[in-house]
XYZ file of C-alpha atoms in Angstrom:
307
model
C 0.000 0.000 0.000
C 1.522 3.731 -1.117
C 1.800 5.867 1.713
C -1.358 8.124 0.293
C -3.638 5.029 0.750
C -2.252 4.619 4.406
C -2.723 8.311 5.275
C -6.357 8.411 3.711
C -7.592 5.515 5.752
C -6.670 7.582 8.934
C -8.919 10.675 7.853
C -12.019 9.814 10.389
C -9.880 8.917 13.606
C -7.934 12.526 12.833
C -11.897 14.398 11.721
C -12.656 13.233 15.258
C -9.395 14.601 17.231
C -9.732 17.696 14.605
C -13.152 18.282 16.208
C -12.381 17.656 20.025
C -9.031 20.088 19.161
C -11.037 22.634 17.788
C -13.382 23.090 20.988
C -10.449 24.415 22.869
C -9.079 27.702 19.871
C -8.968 31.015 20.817
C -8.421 31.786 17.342
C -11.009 30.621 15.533
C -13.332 33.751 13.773
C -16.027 35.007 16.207
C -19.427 35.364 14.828
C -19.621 39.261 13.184
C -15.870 38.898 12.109
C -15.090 39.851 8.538
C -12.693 36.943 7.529
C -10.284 36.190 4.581
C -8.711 32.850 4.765
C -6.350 32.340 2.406
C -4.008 29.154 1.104
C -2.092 27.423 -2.194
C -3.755 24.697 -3.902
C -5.611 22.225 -1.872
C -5.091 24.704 1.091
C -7.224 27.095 -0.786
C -9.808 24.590 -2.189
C -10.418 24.338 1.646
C -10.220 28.005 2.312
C -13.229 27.864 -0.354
C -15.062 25.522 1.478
C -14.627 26.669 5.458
C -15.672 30.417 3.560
C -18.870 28.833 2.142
C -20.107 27.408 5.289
C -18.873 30.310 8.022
C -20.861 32.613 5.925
C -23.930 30.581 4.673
C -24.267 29.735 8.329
C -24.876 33.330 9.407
C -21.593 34.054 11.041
C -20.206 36.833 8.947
C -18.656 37.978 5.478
C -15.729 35.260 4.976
C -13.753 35.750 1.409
C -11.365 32.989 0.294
C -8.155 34.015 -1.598
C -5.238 32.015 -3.195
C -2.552 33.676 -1.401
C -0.588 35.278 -4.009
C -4.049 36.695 -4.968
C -5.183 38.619 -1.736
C -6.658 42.162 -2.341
C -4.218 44.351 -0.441
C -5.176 47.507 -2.677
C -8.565 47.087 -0.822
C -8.966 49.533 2.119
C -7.163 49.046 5.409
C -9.235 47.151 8.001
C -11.485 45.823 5.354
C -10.984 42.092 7.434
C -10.817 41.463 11.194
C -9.087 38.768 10.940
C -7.044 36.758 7.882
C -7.065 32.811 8.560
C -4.372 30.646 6.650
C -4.213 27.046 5.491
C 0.037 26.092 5.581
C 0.692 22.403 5.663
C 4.114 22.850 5.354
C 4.357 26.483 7.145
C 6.759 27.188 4.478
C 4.968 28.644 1.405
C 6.238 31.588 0.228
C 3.020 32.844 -0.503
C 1.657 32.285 2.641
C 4.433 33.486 4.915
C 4.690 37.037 2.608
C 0.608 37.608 3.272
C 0.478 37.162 7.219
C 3.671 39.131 7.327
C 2.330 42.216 5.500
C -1.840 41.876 6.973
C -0.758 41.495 10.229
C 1.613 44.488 10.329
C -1.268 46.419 9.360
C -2.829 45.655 12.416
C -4.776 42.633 10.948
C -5.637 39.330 13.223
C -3.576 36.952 12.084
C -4.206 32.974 12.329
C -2.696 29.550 10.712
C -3.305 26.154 10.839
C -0.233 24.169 10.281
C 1.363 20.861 10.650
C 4.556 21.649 11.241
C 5.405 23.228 14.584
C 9.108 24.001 13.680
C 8.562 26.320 10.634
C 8.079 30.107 10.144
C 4.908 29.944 10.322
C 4.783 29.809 13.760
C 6.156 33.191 14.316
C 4.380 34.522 11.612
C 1.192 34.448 13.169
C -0.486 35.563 15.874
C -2.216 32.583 16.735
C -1.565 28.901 15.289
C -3.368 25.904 15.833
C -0.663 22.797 14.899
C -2.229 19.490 13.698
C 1.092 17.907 13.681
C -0.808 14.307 14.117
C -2.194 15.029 10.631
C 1.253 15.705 8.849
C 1.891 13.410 5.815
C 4.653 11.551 4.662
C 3.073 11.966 0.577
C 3.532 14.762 -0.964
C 0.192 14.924 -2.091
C -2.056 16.215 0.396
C -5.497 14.216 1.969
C -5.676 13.885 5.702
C -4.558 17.135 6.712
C -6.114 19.354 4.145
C -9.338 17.125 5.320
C -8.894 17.470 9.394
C -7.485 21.203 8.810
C -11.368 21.724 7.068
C -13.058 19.172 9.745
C -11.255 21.626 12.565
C -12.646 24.904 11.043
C -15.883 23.474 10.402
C -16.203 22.418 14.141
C -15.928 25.643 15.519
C -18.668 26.917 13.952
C -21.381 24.565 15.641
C -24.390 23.292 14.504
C -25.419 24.921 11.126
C -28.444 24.215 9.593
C -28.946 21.477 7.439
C -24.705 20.384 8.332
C -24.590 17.305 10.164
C -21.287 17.314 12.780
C -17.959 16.253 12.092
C -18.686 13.197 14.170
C -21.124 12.518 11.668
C -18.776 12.489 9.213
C -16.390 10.648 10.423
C -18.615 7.842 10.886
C -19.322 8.103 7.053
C -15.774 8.331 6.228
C -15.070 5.417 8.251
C -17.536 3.210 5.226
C -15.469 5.781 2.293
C -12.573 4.284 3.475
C -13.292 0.219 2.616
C -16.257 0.743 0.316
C -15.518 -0.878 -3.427
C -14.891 1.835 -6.231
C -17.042 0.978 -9.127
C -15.585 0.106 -12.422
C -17.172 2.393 -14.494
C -14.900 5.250 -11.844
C -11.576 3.082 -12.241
C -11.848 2.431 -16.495
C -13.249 5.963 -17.628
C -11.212 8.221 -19.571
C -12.364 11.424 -17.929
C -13.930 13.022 -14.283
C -15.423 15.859 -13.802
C -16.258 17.111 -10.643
C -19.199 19.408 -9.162
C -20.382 20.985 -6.403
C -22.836 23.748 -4.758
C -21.989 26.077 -2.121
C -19.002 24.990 0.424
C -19.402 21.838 -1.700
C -17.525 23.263 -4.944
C -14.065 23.581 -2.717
C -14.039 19.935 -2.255
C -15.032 19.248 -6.191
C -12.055 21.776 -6.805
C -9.808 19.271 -4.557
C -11.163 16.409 -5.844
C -10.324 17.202 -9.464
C -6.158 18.307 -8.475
C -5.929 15.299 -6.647
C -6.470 13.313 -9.516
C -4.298 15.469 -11.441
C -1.689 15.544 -9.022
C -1.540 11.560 -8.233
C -2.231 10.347 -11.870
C -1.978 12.668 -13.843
C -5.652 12.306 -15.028
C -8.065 14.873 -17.252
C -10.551 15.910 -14.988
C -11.864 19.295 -14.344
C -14.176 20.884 -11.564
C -17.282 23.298 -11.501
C -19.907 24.792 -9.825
C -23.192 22.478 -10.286
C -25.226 24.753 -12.115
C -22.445 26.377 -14.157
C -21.714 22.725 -15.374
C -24.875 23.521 -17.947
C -23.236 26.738 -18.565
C -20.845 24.787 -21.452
C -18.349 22.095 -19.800
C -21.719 19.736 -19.765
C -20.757 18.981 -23.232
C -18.000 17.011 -23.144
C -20.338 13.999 -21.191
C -20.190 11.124 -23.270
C -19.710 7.734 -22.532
C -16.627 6.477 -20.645
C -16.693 9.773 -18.840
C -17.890 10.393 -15.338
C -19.863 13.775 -13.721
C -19.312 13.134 -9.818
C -21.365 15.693 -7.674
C -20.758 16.328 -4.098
C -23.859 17.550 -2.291
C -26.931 18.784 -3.382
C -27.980 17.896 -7.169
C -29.720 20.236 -9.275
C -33.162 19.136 -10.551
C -32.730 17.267 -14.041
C -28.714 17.194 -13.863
C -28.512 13.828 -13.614
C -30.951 12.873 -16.449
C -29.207 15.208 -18.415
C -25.927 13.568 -18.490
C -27.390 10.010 -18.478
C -29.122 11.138 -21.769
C -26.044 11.473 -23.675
C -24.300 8.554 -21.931
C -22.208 9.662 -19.524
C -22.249 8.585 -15.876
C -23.265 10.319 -12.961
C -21.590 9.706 -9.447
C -24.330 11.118 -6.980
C -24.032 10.121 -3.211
C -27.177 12.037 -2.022
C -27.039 11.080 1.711
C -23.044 11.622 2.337
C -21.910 14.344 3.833
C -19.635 15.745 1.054
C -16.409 15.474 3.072
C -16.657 12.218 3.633
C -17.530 11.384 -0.370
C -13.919 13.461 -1.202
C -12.726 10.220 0.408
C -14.135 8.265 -2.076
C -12.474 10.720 -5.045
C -9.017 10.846 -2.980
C -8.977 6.396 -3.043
C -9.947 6.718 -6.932
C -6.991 9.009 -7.814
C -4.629 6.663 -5.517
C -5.819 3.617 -7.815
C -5.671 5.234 -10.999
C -2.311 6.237 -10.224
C -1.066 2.689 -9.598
C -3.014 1.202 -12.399
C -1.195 3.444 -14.822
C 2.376 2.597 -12.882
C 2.934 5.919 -11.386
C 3.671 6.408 -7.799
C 1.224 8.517 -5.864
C 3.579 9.101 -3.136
C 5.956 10.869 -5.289
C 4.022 13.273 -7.815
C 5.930 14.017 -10.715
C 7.318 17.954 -11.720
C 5.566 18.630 -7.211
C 7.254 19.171 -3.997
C 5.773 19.364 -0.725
C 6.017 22.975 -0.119
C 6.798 25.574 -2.745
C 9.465 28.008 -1.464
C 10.513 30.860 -3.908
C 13.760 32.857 -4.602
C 16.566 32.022 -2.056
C 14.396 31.127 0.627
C 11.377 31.813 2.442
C 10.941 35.332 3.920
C 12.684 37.183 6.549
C 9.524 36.891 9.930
C-alpha cells in the first residue's frame, strides 16, 4: 500500500481529534468577524469551502483568496481577521501575506502541521495538527482534518450534520468498493454547490496531481453553462452535495455517468475521489507518493521570507 492510501484511511480517527481540538481555539473567527482565509492549492480549495459554510451559516462575510491573490489595494481594516491554510508552514506565498496583513494591524491565524517552521512566528495565533502531517507529498488527511477543525468551531449549522457525523461516514469511504465504471473511464469531472464546490475543486487536483488524469471541476449549475458537453460515454460527472433538478438525467441522456451520493456528507464522499486518484495512479504505474514535476512545499527565490 503507497503511503497516500495509508494516510487516507486515517482521515475519520484525525476528523474526530480535529473536532475535540477545535473546541479548545482562541483563534477561531467570532461570529460578526469579517474573515479572509487564504491558502495554495488544496489549502485554498479548503479556504473555499470553510468560507462557504462560516458565511452561509450566518456568522459573517468570509472571502477565500489564493494567497498570491489577496486584495491588499482594498482599504485598510477591510478584514478582522485573515485565517491561513500552511501544511508545510513554508509557502512563500503564505508566509509574505500574514507578514504584511498582520503588520497592518490585521488578526492573524494559521493552521499548520509543522510546529518548527516560520509559520509559527508569523502568526499571531496557530493551531498545529502535527498528528495530521503526511509523509506523501500529495495532500489528503490534513487538508481534510485542517477543514473538519474549522468546520467544528462553527457549531451546529443548519442542514450540516457534525464532524462526528462524518467521520462515521468516512469510516464506510474508506473500505467501500470503487465501481468500475470510476476506475476504467477516460475522464472526471467534478461538481459541487456552495461549500461543496471547494471539495469538487480538490477532488479534481488530486487526480491530477496523483495520476496525472483529465478531470476538471465546476460549480453544479455552471456545469450547464458549457463544460456539460464534453459527457459522453466512458466519462464520469461526480457531484458532491446537493444535485440540481434534471442534472442527472441530463448527463445520463447522452451517456455519460453520474456519481451522486445524495445522503453523504460531502467530506466524507472526497474520500471516495481521494482512493480513486490513488488507484488510478497505480493502475497506470505511477507512484502517488511521489508526484511528478511537485514538492511538498513551494518556497521561492533564495528562501522563504525574513519573519
Amino acid at each position: 500500500m503507497s503511503r497516500t492510501a495509508a494516510e487516507i484511511t486515517t482521515q475519520p480517527a484525525c476528523w474526530r481529534r480535529a473536532a475535540a481540538e477545535a473546541t479548545g481555539f482562541t483563534g477561531a473567527p467570532r461570529p460578526g468577524e469579517r474573515v479572509a482565509v487564504v491558502g495554495c492549492g488544496t489549502s485554498w480549495f479548503m479556504a473555499q469551502a470553510y468560507a462557504a459554510l462560516r458565511e452561509g451559516g450566518g456568522q459573517g462575510t468570509t472571502d477565500a483568496f489564493a494567497a498570491s491573490e489577496f486584495p491588499h489595494a482594498r482599504t485598510a481594516g477591510a478584514y478582522d481577521r485573515v485565517v491561513a491554510l500552511t501544511r508545510s508552514g513554508t509557502t512563500t506565498e503564505v508566509l509574505e501575506l500574514l507578514a504584511r496583513v498582520r503588520a497592518a494591524g490585521t488578526t492573524t491565524v494559521a493552521l499548520t502541521a509543522d510546529p518548527a517552521t516560520p509559520v509559527m512566528t508569523t502568526a499571531d495565533e496557530v493551531a498545529v495538527l502535527d498528528w495530521a502531517d503526511e509523509e506523501s507529498v500529495v495532500q489528503t488527511r490534513f487538508a481534510t482534518s485542517a477543514l473538519a477543525f474549522l468546520r467544528a468551531t462553527l457549531g451546529d449549522l443548519p442542514g450540516l450534520g457534525s464532524v462526528a457525523r462524518a467521520a462515521d461516514e468516512a469510516e464506510h469511504a474508506v473500505t467501500e468498493p470503487l465501481s468500475r465504471s470510476l476506475l476504467t473511464a477516460e475522464q472526471w469531472t467534478f461538481l459541487g454547490r456552495g461549500w461543496a464546490y471547494g471539495l469538487a475543486q480538490e477532488a479534481a487536483l488530486k487526480m491530477r496531481e496523483a495520476a496525472g488524469a483529465w478531470t476538471e471541476a465546476y460549480p453544479a449549475m455552471e456545469y450547464r453553462h458549457g463544460p456539460v458537453a464534453i459527457a459522453a460515454p466512458g466519462r464520469i460527472t461526480w457531484l458532491f452535495g446537493e444535485a440540481p433538478d434534471g442534472l442527472a438525467e441530463e448527463v445520463r441522456a447522452v451517456g455519460g455517468h453520474f456519481e451522486h451520493h445524495p445522503s453523504a456528507d460531502p467530506l466524507a464522499d472526497l474520500v471516495r475521489a481521494q482512493r480513486l486518484a490513488v488507484a488510478l495512479a497505480e493502475s497506470r504505474g505511477q507512484d502517488p507518493d511521489r508526484p511528478r514535476n511537485l514538492t511538498r512545499s513551494v518556497v521561492l527565490g533564495a528562501g522563504t521570507p525574513e519573519v
